[in-house]
Coordinates of C-alpha atoms in Angstrom, one line a residue:
M1 CA 73.4 19.8 160.3
V2 CA 76.8 20.4 158.7
D3 CA 79.3 17.5 159.1
A4 CA 82.5 19.2 160.4
S5 CA 84.6 16.4 159.0
R6 CA 83.6 17.3 155.5
L7 CA 84.7 21.0 155.8
P8 CA 88.1 22.1 154.5
A9 CA 90.9 22.0 157.0
W10 CA 91.1 25.8 157.0
A11 CA 87.4 26.2 157.9
G12 CA 88.0 26.1 161.6
R13 CA 86.0 27.5 164.5
N14 CA 87.1 31.1 164.1
F15 CA 86.7 31.2 160.4
S16 CA 83.2 29.8 160.7
L17 CA 82.2 32.2 163.4
L18 CA 83.6 35.2 161.5
T19 CA 81.9 34.2 158.2
G20 CA 78.6 33.5 159.9
A21 CA 78.7 36.9 161.7
S22 CA 79.6 38.7 158.5
V23 CA 76.8 37.0 156.5
L24 CA 74.3 38.1 159.2
S25 CA 75.7 41.7 159.1
A26 CA 75.6 41.8 155.3
L27 CA 71.9 40.7 155.2
G28 CA 70.9 43.5 157.7
N29 CA 73.1 46.2 156.2
S30 CA 72.0 45.8 152.6
G31 CA 68.4 46.2 153.7
A32 CA 69.3 49.1 155.9
L33 CA 70.8 51.0 152.9
V34 CA 67.4 51.0 151.3
A35 CA 65.5 51.7 154.5
S36 CA 67.6 54.6 155.6
A37 CA 67.1 56.5 152.3
F38 CA 63.3 55.9 152.4
A39 CA 63.2 56.9 156.1
V40 CA 64.7 60.3 155.2
L41 CA 62.3 60.7 152.3
A42 CA 59.3 59.7 154.5
A43 CA 60.3 62.3 157.0
G44 CA 59.9 65.0 154.3
G45 CA 63.6 65.1 153.3
S46 CA 64.9 65.7 149.8
G47 CA 67.5 63.9 147.7
T48 CA 70.0 66.3 149.1
D49 CA 69.0 65.3 152.6
V50 CA 69.5 61.6 151.7
G51 CA 73.0 62.5 150.6
L52 CA 73.7 64.5 153.8
V53 CA 72.8 61.5 156.0
A54 CA 75.0 59.3 153.9
A55 CA 77.9 61.8 154.2
A56 CA 77.4 62.0 157.9
R57 CA 78.3 58.3 158.1
T58 CA 81.3 58.6 155.8
V59 CA 83.1 61.6 157.4
P60 CA 83.7 60.0 160.8
L61 CA 84.6 56.8 159.1
V62 CA 87.4 58.5 157.2
V63 CA 88.5 60.7 160.2
F64 CA 88.8 57.8 162.7
L65 CA 90.1 55.0 160.5
L66 CA 93.7 55.4 161.3
V67 CA 93.1 55.7 165.1
G68 CA 90.9 52.5 164.8
G69 CA 93.7 50.7 163.1
A70 CA 96.2 51.6 165.9
V71 CA 93.7 50.7 168.6
A72 CA 93.0 47.3 167.0
D73 CA 96.8 46.5 167.1
R74 CA 97.0 47.5 170.7
L75 CA 93.9 45.9 172.2
P76 CA 92.4 42.4 171.6
R77 CA 90.8 42.7 168.1
Q78 CA 87.9 40.4 169.2
W79 CA 86.7 42.9 171.8
V80 CA 87.2 45.9 169.5
M81 CA 84.9 44.2 167.0
V82 CA 82.3 43.3 169.7
A83 CA 82.3 46.9 171.0
A84 CA 81.9 48.4 167.5
N85 CA 79.0 46.0 166.8
A86 CA 77.4 47.1 170.1
L87 CA 77.8 50.8 169.0
N88 CA 76.3 50.1 165.6
C89 CA 73.5 48.1 167.2
L90 CA 72.7 51.1 169.4
S91 CA 72.8 53.6 166.6
Q92 CA 70.5 51.6 164.3
A93 CA 68.1 50.8 167.2
L94 CA 67.7 54.5 168.0
F95 CA 67.3 55.3 164.3
A96 CA 64.5 52.6 164.1
L97 CA 62.8 53.9 167.2
L98 CA 62.8 57.5 165.9
V99 CA 61.3 56.3 162.6
L100 CA 58.7 54.1 164.2
T101 CA 57.5 56.6 166.8
G102 CA 57.3 59.8 164.7
R103 CA 59.0 62.0 162.1
P104 CA 62.7 62.2 163.0
A105 CA 64.6 65.5 162.4
L106 CA 67.4 65.5 159.8
W107 CA 70.0 66.4 162.5
E108 CA 68.9 63.3 164.5
M109 CA 69.3 61.0 161.6
A110 CA 72.6 62.5 160.6
S111 CA 73.9 62.2 164.2
L112 CA 73.0 58.5 164.4
A113 CA 74.6 57.9 161.0
A114 CA 77.8 59.6 162.3
L115 CA 77.7 57.3 165.4
G116 CA 77.5 54.3 163.1
G117 CA 80.3 55.5 161.0
T118 CA 82.5 55.9 164.1
G119 CA 81.8 52.4 165.1
Q120 CA 82.7 51.2 161.6
A121 CA 86.1 53.1 161.7
F122 CA 87.1 50.9 164.6
F123 CA 85.5 47.7 163.4
A124 CA 87.0 47.5 159.9
P125 CA 90.7 47.4 160.7
A126 CA 90.1 44.9 163.6
A127 CA 88.0 42.7 161.3
S128 CA 90.7 42.5 158.7
G129 CA 93.3 41.6 161.3
M130 CA 91.1 39.0 162.9
L131 CA 90.3 37.2 159.7
L132 CA 94.0 37.1 158.9
S133 CA 94.7 35.3 162.2
A134 CA 91.9 32.8 161.5
V135 CA 93.3 31.5 158.2
P136 CA 96.5 29.5 157.5
E137 CA 98.7 31.3 155.0
G138 CA 98.7 28.4 152.4
S139 CA 94.9 28.3 152.2
S140 CA 94.3 32.1 152.4
G141 CA 93.1 32.3 148.7
P142 CA 90.2 29.8 148.9
A143 CA 89.3 30.9 152.4
F144 CA 89.0 34.5 151.5
A145 CA 87.1 33.5 148.4
V146 CA 84.5 31.6 150.4
F147 CA 84.3 34.4 153.0
R148 CA 83.6 36.9 150.2
M149 CA 81.1 34.7 148.5
G150 CA 79.1 34.5 151.7
T151 CA 79.1 38.2 152.4
N152 CA 78.4 39.1 148.7
G153 CA 75.6 36.6 148.4
A154 CA 74.1 37.9 151.7
G155 CA 74.4 41.5 150.4
I156 CA 72.4 40.6 147.2
L157 CA 69.7 38.8 149.2
G158 CA 69.6 41.6 151.8
A159 CA 69.1 44.3 149.2
A160 CA 66.3 42.4 147.6
F161 CA 64.4 41.5 150.8
G162 CA 65.1 44.9 152.3
G163 CA 63.5 46.7 149.4
A164 CA 60.5 44.4 149.6
L165 CA 60.2 44.8 153.4
V166 CA 60.4 48.6 153.2
G167 CA 57.4 48.5 150.9
A168 CA 55.5 46.0 153.1
V169 CA 56.2 47.1 156.7
G170 CA 58.0 50.4 156.4
P171 CA 61.7 51.4 156.9
G172 CA 61.6 51.5 160.7
W173 CA 61.2 47.8 161.0
V174 CA 64.0 47.1 158.5
L175 CA 66.3 49.4 160.5
A176 CA 65.3 47.5 163.7
A177 CA 66.1 44.2 162.0
D178 CA 69.6 45.6 161.1
A179 CA 70.1 46.5 164.8
A180 CA 69.2 42.9 165.6
T181 CA 71.8 41.5 163.1
F182 CA 74.5 43.7 164.7
A183 CA 73.6 42.2 168.1
A184 CA 73.7 38.7 166.8
S185 CA 77.0 39.3 165.0
G186 CA 78.6 40.7 168.1
A187 CA 77.4 37.7 170.1
L188 CA 79.0 35.3 167.6
R189 CA 82.3 37.2 167.7
A190 CA 82.3 37.1 171.5
F191 CA 82.8 33.3 171.1
L192 CA 86.0 33.6 169.0
D193 CA 89.0 31.6 170.3
V194 CA 91.9 34.0 170.6
S195 CA 94.2 31.8 172.7
H196 CA 96.6 31.3 169.8
I197 CA 97.1 35.0 169.2
P198 CA 100.1 36.5 171.1
A199 CA 99.2 39.1 173.7
R200 CA 99.6 42.7 172.4
V201 CA 102.8 44.4 173.6
P202 CA 102.0 48.1 174.5
G203 CA 103.9 50.5 172.3
E204 CA 105.0 54.1 172.8
G205 CA 101.5 55.4 172.1
V206 CA 98.9 55.6 169.4
W207 CA 100.7 58.2 167.3
A208 CA 103.9 56.1 167.4
D209 CA 101.9 53.1 166.3
L210 CA 100.5 55.1 163.4
R211 CA 104.0 56.2 162.3
E212 CA 105.1 52.5 162.4
G213 CA 102.1 51.5 160.3
W214 CA 103.0 54.3 157.8
H215 CA 106.5 53.0 157.5
E216 CA 105.1 49.5 156.8
V217 CA 103.1 50.9 154.0
V218 CA 105.7 53.3 152.4
G219 CA 108.4 50.6 152.6
R220 CA 106.5 48.4 150.2
P221 CA 106.1 49.9 146.8
W222 CA 103.6 47.3 145.7
L223 CA 101.4 48.2 148.6
W224 CA 101.3 52.0 148.5
S225 CA 101.1 52.0 144.7
V226 CA 97.9 49.9 144.7
V227 CA 96.4 52.0 147.6
L228 CA 97.0 55.2 145.5
Q229 CA 95.6 53.5 142.4
F230 CA 92.4 52.5 144.2
A231 CA 91.9 55.9 145.7
V232 CA 91.1 57.1 142.2
V233 CA 89.7 53.8 140.8
N234 CA 87.2 53.5 143.6
A235 CA 86.2 57.2 143.2
V236 CA 85.4 57.0 139.5
V237 CA 83.6 53.7 139.9
A238 CA 81.5 55.1 142.7
A239 CA 80.7 58.2 140.5
G240 CA 79.5 55.8 137.7
E241 CA 77.5 53.6 140.1
S242 CA 75.9 56.4 142.1
V243 CA 75.4 59.1 139.4
Y244 CA 76.1 58.3 135.8
G245 CA 74.6 54.8 135.8
P246 CA 71.1 55.9 137.0
L247 CA 71.1 58.9 134.7
V248 CA 72.0 56.8 131.6
A249 CA 69.4 54.2 132.6
E250 CA 66.7 56.9 132.9
D251 CA 67.6 58.7 129.7
R252 CA 68.5 55.8 127.4
L253 CA 67.6 52.4 128.8
G254 CA 64.0 52.8 130.0
G255 CA 64.4 53.6 133.7
A256 CA 65.7 52.4 137.0
G257 CA 64.8 48.8 136.3
A258 CA 67.6 48.5 133.7
W259 CA 70.2 49.8 136.1
G260 CA 68.9 47.5 138.9
L261 CA 69.3 44.5 136.6
A262 CA 72.9 45.6 135.7
L263 CA 73.8 45.9 139.4
A264 CA 72.3 42.5 140.1
A265 CA 74.4 41.0 137.3
F266 CA 77.5 42.5 138.9
G267 CA 76.5 40.9 142.2
V268 CA 76.1 37.5 140.6
G269 CA 79.5 38.0 138.9
T270 CA 81.2 38.5 142.3
L271 CA 79.8 35.2 143.4
A272 CA 81.1 33.5 140.2
G273 CA 84.5 35.2 140.8
G274 CA 84.6 33.9 144.4
A275 CA 83.8 30.4 143.2
L276 CA 86.6 30.6 140.7
M277 CA 89.1 31.8 143.3
T278 CA 88.4 28.8 145.5
R279 CA 90.5 26.8 142.9
L280 CA 92.6 29.4 141.1
R281 CA 96.0 30.0 142.7
P282 CA 98.1 32.2 140.4
R283 CA 101.9 32.1 141.2
R284 CA 102.4 35.8 140.6
V285 CA 99.4 36.6 142.8
L286 CA 99.4 40.4 142.8
F287 CA 100.3 40.7 139.1
A288 CA 97.4 38.4 138.2
G289 CA 95.0 40.2 140.4
L290 CA 95.9 43.6 139.0
L291 CA 95.4 42.4 135.4
C292 CA 91.8 41.8 136.5
V293 CA 91.4 45.5 137.4
L294 CA 91.6 46.5 133.8
P295 CA 88.0 45.3 133.1
L296 CA 86.8 47.9 135.7
A297 CA 87.1 50.4 132.8
A298 CA 84.4 48.5 130.9
P299 CA 81.2 49.6 132.7
S300 CA 81.9 53.3 132.1
A301 CA 82.6 52.6 128.5
A302 CA 79.4 50.6 128.2
L303 CA 77.5 53.5 129.7
A304 CA 79.2 56.0 127.4
L305 CA 78.1 53.8 124.4
A306 CA 74.6 53.4 126.0
L307 CA 74.7 49.7 125.3
P308 CA 71.3 47.9 125.6
T309 CA 70.4 46.5 129.0
A310 CA 71.3 42.9 128.1
A311 CA 74.8 43.9 126.9
L312 CA 75.4 46.3 129.9
S313 CA 74.4 43.5 132.3
A314 CA 76.9 41.1 130.6
V315 CA 79.6 43.7 131.0
M316 CA 78.7 44.1 134.7
F317 CA 78.7 40.4 135.2
A318 CA 82.2 40.0 133.8
T319 CA 83.4 43.0 135.8
G320 CA 82.1 41.4 139.0
I321 CA 84.1 38.3 138.3
S322 CA 87.3 40.3 137.6
L323 CA 86.9 42.5 140.7
E324 CA 86.5 39.4 142.9
V325 CA 89.6 37.8 141.5
F326 CA 91.5 41.0 142.4
G327 CA 90.0 41.2 145.8
V328 CA 91.0 37.7 146.8
S329 CA 94.4 38.1 145.3
W330 CA 94.9 41.4 147.2
M331 CA 94.0 39.8 150.6
T332 CA 96.2 36.8 149.8
A333 CA 99.2 39.2 149.2
L334 CA 98.5 41.1 152.4
H335 CA 98.2 37.9 154.4
Q336 CA 101.5 36.7 153.1
E337 CA 103.5 39.9 153.4
I338 CA 102.2 41.9 156.4
P339 CA 103.2 40.9 160.0
E340 CA 100.1 39.9 161.9
E341 CA 100.8 42.2 164.8
K342 CA 100.8 45.2 162.4
F343 CA 98.0 44.2 160.1
S344 CA 95.2 46.4 161.4
R345 CA 97.3 49.5 161.2
V346 CA 98.3 48.7 157.6
S347 CA 94.6 47.8 156.8
S348 CA 93.5 51.2 158.2
Y349 CA 95.8 53.1 155.7
D350 CA 94.4 50.8 152.9
W351 CA 90.9 51.7 154.0
L352 CA 91.7 55.4 154.2
G353 CA 93.1 55.5 150.7
S354 CA 90.2 53.5 149.3
L355 CA 87.6 55.8 150.8
A356 CA 89.1 59.3 150.8
L357 CA 88.1 60.4 147.3
V358 CA 84.7 58.7 147.0
P359 CA 82.7 61.5 148.5
V360 CA 84.5 64.0 146.4
A361 CA 83.9 62.1 143.2
T362 CA 80.2 61.6 143.8
A363 CA 79.9 65.3 144.7
V364 CA 81.7 66.6 141.5
A365 CA 80.2 64.0 139.1
G366 CA 77.3 66.3 138.2
P367 CA 79.4 69.5 137.7
V368 CA 81.9 67.5 135.6
Q369 CA 79.1 66.2 133.4
D370 CA 77.8 69.8 133.0
A371 CA 81.2 71.0 132.0
V372 CA 82.4 68.4 129.5
G373 CA 79.3 66.3 128.8
R374 CA 78.3 62.9 130.2
T375 CA 79.9 60.8 127.4
A376 CA 83.2 62.6 127.8
A377 CA 83.1 62.2 131.6
L378 CA 82.4 58.4 131.2
W379 CA 85.2 57.9 128.7
G380 CA 87.5 59.9 131.0
A381 CA 86.7 57.6 133.9
S382 CA 87.5 54.5 131.8
A383 CA 90.8 56.0 130.7
L384 CA 91.8 56.8 134.3
V385 CA 91.2 53.1 135.3
V386 CA 93.3 51.8 132.4
L387 CA 96.1 54.3 132.8
L388 CA 96.5 53.9 136.6
T389 CA 96.4 50.1 136.3
V390 CA 99.0 50.0 133.6
A391 CA 101.2 52.3 135.7
V392 CA 100.9 50.0 138.7
L393 CA 101.6 46.9 136.6
C394 CA 104.9 48.6 135.7
V395 CA 106.0 48.7 139.4
P396 CA 108.8 46.0 139.7
D397 CA 107.6 44.7 143.1
V398 CA 104.1 44.1 141.8
R399 CA 105.5 41.9 139.0
R400 CA 108.0 40.1 141.3
L401 CA 105.8 39.2 144.3
H402 CA 105.2 35.5 144.2
R403 CA 102.9 33.3 146.2
R404 CA 104.9 31.4 148.9
P405 CA 104.5 27.6 149.3
A406 CA 102.1 26.7 152.1
A407 CA 104.8 24.7 154.0
T408 CA 108.2 23.3 153.1
T409 CA 107.5 20.1 155.0
G410 CA 104.4 19.1 153.1
T411 CA 102.2 19.3 156.2
S412 CA 99.4 21.7 156.6
T413 CA 99.7 24.9 158.6
T414 CA 97.2 25.5 161.4
P415 CA 95.8 28.9 162.2
A416 CA 97.7 28.9 165.4
E417 CA 101.0 28.1 163.7
A418 CA 100.3 30.8 161.1
A419 CA 99.7 33.4 163.8
L420 CA 102.7 32.4 165.8
A421 CA 105.2 32.0 163.0
P422 CA 107.8 34.7 162.6
A423 CA 106.6 37.3 160.2
V424 CA 108.8 38.0 157.2
P425 CA 108.8 41.5 155.8
G426 CA 107.6 41.9 152.2
P427 CA 110.9 42.8 150.5
A428 CA 112.5 39.6 151.8
T429 CA 110.1 37.6 149.8
V430 CA 110.5 39.5 146.5
E431 CA 112.6 37.5 144.2
P432 CA 115.0 39.3 141.9
G433 CA 113.5 39.8 138.5
F434 CA 109.0 39.3 140.0
T435 CA 96.2 42.7 148.9
T436 CA 89.8 47.8 151.1
K437 CA 91.5 44.9 148.1
G438 CA 90.2 42.5 150.4
L439 CA 87.1 42.4 152.7
G440 CA 84.6 45.6 151.6
V441 CA 82.2 47.5 153.8
P442 CA 78.7 48.2 152.9
A443 CA 77.7 51.8 153.6
G444 CA 75.1 50.5 156.0
G445 CA 77.7 50.2 158.6
E446 CA 79.8 47.0 158.7
E447 CA 82.6 45.1 157.4
T448 CA 84.7 43.4 156.2
T449 CA 87.7 44.5 154.2
S450 CA 88.9 47.4 152.2
P451 CA 86.5 48.9 149.8
A452 CA 88.7 48.3 146.9
G453 CA 87.6 44.8 147.1

């Protein structure tokens, strides 16, 4: 049993419950990613059908994200999360039942995937806001790092066990296990203590709330510039991971095993980056984080050069470290600069920007390769990452945004005090002359911050 007295001061009840729930979800979701693809194939579907089911989840996620952010800032975030978990539990349980009892039709699987994506659209902004209120500002860096280490580690284990279980017992039972993790996660979140969070004051309506969230984003150049940057960066990275990586592995590296090893190295790198960020607290938090986006150009370059598997894995490991440093830095900046009562709306715009171009990029990756060649496409992807990152590093507010001291009195800040303290708009903290990205959502249907992280 864990001795609570040995835990860090910021690891309170809410943080522990949120982290535990997210670890459970990540375990189930990572296995469900493998299971859902094999369920479609087992039902007689093609590779195109697998893509259609994946797209059926993504489309409602993108469509409803902004509404989900507004709802999460109007209603208690805790119960928005629990309701979304219940919806995801239902969709995965029905999917499992269809697979276990017969051969499901493609439209049935796509419809259930769309139901899960809708639940995720409401869950993701609420989850970001809830984690914000559970962590004191001065300790947000190490807290977010530990949170992400837990979910990333669970994702790696879940993918490994999920693949083995699909082969041993079939995809239906793995989908049923994912439904059970959604139920357990929702139950944990029902026990969150929200007494320290001020009651939501009803606004003029959802659309008015969305306009207010939009003004929060466009009024902060450091925020909207990074969101635009990652709309493209996420897209080209997704194209490399989903399309070009497997093709290079098949043609030049000996098969799928090489690409699987490289992805595993990336996952281990994210754990190492999380461990690093439990101690590293750069003063120019956003500038330091964005410098670590530059290495995201390296995997595409390594694939263009067709480096041996060992060298490619080393590149992916280093990239995982860099991306995690950025992810924690991004969430730290958001935690510091965005008013708590508006965080979910801002998070929904961050999510939307991060996801919007991913389906387009994966769809056009093949035609681009046919038009210019795979090597040229990969070098182009690397160049886009570098050029966009350098452009954002030139934004003055990115260079000027400093980490604020935890407290001027020298005493620690409690989660309740952090949530109730007056929020200071971002520009007020920008010194003359110097955050979906934070919590990331597996495509299986849950959590936990913007995919850019």
